[in-house]
GROMACS .gro file of N, CA and C in nm:
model
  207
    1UNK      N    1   0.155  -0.096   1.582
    1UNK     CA    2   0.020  -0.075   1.630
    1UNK      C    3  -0.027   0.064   1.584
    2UNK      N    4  -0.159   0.073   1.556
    2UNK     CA    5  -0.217   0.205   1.471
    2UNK      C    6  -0.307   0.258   1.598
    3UNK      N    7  -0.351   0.351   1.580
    3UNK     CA    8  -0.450   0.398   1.629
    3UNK      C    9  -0.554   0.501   1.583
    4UNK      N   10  -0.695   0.522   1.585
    4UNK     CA   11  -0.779   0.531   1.492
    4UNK      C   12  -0.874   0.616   1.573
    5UNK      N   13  -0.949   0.719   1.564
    5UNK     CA   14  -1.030   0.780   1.599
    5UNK      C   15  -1.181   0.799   1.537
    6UNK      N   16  -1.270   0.693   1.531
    6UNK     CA   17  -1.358   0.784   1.398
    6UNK      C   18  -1.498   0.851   1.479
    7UNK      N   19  -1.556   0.882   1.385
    7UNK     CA   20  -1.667   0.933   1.406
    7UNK      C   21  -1.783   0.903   1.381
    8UNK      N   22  -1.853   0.825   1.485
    8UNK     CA   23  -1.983   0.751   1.402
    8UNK      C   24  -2.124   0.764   1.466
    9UNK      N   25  -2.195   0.767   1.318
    9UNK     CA   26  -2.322   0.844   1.383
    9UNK      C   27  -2.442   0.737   1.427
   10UNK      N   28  -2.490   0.758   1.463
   10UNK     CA   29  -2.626   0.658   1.506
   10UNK      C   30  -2.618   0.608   1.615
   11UNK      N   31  -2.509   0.617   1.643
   11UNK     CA   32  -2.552   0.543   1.818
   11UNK      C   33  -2.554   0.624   1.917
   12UNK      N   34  -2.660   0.549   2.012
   12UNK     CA   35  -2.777   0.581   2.086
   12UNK      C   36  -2.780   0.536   2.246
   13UNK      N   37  -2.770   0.392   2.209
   13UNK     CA   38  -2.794   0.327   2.382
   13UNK      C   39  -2.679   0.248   2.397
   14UNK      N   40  -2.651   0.181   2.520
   14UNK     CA   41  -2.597   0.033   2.552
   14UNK      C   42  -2.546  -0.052   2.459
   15UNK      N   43  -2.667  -0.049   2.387
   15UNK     CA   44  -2.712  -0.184   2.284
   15UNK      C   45  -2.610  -0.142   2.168
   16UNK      N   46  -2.559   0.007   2.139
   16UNK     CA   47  -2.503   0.025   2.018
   16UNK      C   48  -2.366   0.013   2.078
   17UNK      N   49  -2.319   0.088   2.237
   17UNK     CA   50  -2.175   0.026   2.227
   17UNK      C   51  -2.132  -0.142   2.247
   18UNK      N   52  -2.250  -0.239   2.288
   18UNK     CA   53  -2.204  -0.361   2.274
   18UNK      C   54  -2.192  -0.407   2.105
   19UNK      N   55  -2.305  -0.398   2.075
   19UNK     CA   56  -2.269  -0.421   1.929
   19UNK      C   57  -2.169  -0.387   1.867
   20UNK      N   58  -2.109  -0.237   1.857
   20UNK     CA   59  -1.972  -0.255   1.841
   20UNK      C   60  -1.848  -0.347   1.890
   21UNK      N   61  -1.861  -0.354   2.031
   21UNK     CA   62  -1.754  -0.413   2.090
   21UNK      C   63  -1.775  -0.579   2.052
   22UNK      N   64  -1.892  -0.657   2.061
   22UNK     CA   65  -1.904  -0.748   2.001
   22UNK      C   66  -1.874  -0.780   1.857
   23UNK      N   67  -1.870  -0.712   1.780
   23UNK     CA   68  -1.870  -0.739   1.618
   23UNK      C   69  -1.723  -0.678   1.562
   24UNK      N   70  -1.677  -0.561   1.650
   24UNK     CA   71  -1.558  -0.518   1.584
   24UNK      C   72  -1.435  -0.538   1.661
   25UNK      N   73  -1.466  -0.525   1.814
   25UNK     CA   74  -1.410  -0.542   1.925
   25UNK      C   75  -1.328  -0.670   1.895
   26UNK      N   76  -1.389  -0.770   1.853
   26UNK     CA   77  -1.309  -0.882   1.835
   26UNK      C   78  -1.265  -0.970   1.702
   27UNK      N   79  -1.263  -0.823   1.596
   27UNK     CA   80  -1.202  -0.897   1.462
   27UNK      C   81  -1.041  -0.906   1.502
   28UNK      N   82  -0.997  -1.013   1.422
   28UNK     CA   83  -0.843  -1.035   1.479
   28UNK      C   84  -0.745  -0.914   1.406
   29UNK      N   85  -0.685  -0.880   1.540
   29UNK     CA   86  -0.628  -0.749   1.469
   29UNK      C   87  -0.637  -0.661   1.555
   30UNK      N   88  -0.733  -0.638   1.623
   30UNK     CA   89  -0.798  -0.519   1.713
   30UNK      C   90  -0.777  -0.566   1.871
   31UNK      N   91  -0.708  -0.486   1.949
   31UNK     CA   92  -0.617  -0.465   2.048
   31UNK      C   93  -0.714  -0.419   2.121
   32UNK      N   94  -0.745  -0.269   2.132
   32UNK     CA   95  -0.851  -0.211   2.233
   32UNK      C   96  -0.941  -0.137   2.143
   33UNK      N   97  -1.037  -0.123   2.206
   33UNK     CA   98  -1.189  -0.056   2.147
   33UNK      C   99  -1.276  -0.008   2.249
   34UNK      N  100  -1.268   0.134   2.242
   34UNK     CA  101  -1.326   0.239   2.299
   34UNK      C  102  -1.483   0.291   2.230
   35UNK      N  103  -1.551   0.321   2.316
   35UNK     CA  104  -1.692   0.375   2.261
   35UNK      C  105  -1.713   0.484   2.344
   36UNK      N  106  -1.778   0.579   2.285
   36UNK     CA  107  -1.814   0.733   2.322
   36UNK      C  108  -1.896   0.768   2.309
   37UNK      N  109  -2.025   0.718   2.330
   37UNK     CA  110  -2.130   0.759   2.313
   37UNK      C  111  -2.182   0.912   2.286
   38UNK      N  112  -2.179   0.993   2.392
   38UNK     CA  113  -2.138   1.098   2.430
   38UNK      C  114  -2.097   1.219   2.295
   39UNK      N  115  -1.948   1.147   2.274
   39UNK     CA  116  -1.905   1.242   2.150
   39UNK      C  117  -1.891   1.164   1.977
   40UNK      N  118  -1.995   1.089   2.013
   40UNK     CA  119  -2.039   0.994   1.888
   40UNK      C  120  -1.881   0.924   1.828
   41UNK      N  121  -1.810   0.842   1.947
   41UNK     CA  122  -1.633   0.864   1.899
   41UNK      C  123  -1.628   0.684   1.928
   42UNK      N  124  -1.559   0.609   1.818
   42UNK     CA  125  -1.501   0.502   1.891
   42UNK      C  126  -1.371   0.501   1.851
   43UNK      N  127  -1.269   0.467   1.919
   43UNK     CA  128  -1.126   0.470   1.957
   43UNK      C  129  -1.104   0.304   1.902
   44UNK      N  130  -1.025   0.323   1.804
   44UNK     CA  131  -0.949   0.167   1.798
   44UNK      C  132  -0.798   0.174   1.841
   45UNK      N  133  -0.740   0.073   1.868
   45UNK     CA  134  -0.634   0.057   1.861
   45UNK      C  135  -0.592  -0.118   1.824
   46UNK      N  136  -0.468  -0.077   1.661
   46UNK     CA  137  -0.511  -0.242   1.588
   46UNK      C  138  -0.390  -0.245   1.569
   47UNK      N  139  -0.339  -0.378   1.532
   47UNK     CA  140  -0.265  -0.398   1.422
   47UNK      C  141  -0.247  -0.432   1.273
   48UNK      N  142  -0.224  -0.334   1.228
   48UNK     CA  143  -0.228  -0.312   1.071
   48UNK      C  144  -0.204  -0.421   0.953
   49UNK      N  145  -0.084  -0.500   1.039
   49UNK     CA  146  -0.099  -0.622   0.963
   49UNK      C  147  -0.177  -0.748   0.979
   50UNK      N  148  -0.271  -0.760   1.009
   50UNK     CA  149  -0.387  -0.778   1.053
   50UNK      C  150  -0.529  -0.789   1.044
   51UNK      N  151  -0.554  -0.655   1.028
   51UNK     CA  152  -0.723  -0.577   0.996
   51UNK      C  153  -0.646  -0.458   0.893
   52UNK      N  154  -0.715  -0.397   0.865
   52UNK     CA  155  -0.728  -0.319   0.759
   52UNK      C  156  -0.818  -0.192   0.809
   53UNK      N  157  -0.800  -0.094   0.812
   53UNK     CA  158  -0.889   0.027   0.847
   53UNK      C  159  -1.046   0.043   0.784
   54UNK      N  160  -1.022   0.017   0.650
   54UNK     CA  161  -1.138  -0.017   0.548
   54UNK      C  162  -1.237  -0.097   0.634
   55UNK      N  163  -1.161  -0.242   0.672
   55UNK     CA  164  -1.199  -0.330   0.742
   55UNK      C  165  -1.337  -0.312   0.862
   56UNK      N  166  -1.218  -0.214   0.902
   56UNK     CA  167  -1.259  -0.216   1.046
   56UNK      C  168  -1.409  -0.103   1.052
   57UNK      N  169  -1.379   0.015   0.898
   57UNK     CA  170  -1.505   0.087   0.876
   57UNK      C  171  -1.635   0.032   0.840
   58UNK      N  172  -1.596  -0.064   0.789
   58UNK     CA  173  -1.692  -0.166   0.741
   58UNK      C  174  -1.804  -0.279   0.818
   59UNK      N  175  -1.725  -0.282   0.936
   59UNK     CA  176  -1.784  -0.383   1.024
   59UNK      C  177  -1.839  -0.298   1.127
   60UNK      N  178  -1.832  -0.169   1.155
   60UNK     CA  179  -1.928  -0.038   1.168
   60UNK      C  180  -2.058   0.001   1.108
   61UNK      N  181  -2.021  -0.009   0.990
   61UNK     CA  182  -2.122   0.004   0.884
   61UNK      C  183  -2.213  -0.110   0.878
   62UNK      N  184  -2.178  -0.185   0.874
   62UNK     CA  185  -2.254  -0.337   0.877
   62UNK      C  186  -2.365  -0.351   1.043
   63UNK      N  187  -2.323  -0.237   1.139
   63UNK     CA  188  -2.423  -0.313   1.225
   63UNK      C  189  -2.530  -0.172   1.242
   64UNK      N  190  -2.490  -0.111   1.117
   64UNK     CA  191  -2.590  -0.030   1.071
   64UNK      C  192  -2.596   0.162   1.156
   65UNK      N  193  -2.476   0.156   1.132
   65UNK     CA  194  -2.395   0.298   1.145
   65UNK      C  195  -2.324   0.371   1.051
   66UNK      N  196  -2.283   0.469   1.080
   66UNK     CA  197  -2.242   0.575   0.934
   66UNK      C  198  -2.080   0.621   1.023
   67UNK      N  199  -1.968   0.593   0.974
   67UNK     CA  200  -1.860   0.604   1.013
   67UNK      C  201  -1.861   0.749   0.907
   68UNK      N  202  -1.806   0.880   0.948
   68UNK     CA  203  -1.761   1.020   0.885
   68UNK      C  204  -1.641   0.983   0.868
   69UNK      N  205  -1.597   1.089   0.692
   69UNK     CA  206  -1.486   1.039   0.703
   69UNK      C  207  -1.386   1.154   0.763
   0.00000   0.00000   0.00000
């Protein structure tokens, strides 16, 4: 099991930590998923053989956020 810290910008309300937790929260692979509004932070915790980190930046990016690297 990995665990992942990133940093992502654009979110704002409610609406941006469900969207995460809906769209990434439940790619297979992904264990727990944390959102931080606050310190612009979401917390994964995955399994590697599984999802892919790339992966998982990607499906961030896709609901129209900017993951730092």
């Amino acid at each position: 099991m990995e665990k992942v810290s990133l940093k992502v910008k654009g979110m704002s309300c409610d609406h941006c930590v469900k969207s995460i937790e809906e769209n990434v929260g439940t790619l297979n692979g992904v264990e727990r998923l944390l959102v931080d509004l606050e310190k612009e932070n979401v917390f994964i915790e995955y399994n590697v053989d599984s999802v892919s980190l790339d992966k998982l930046k990607e499906a961030i990016e896709e609901q129209g956020y900017e993951v730092e690297s």
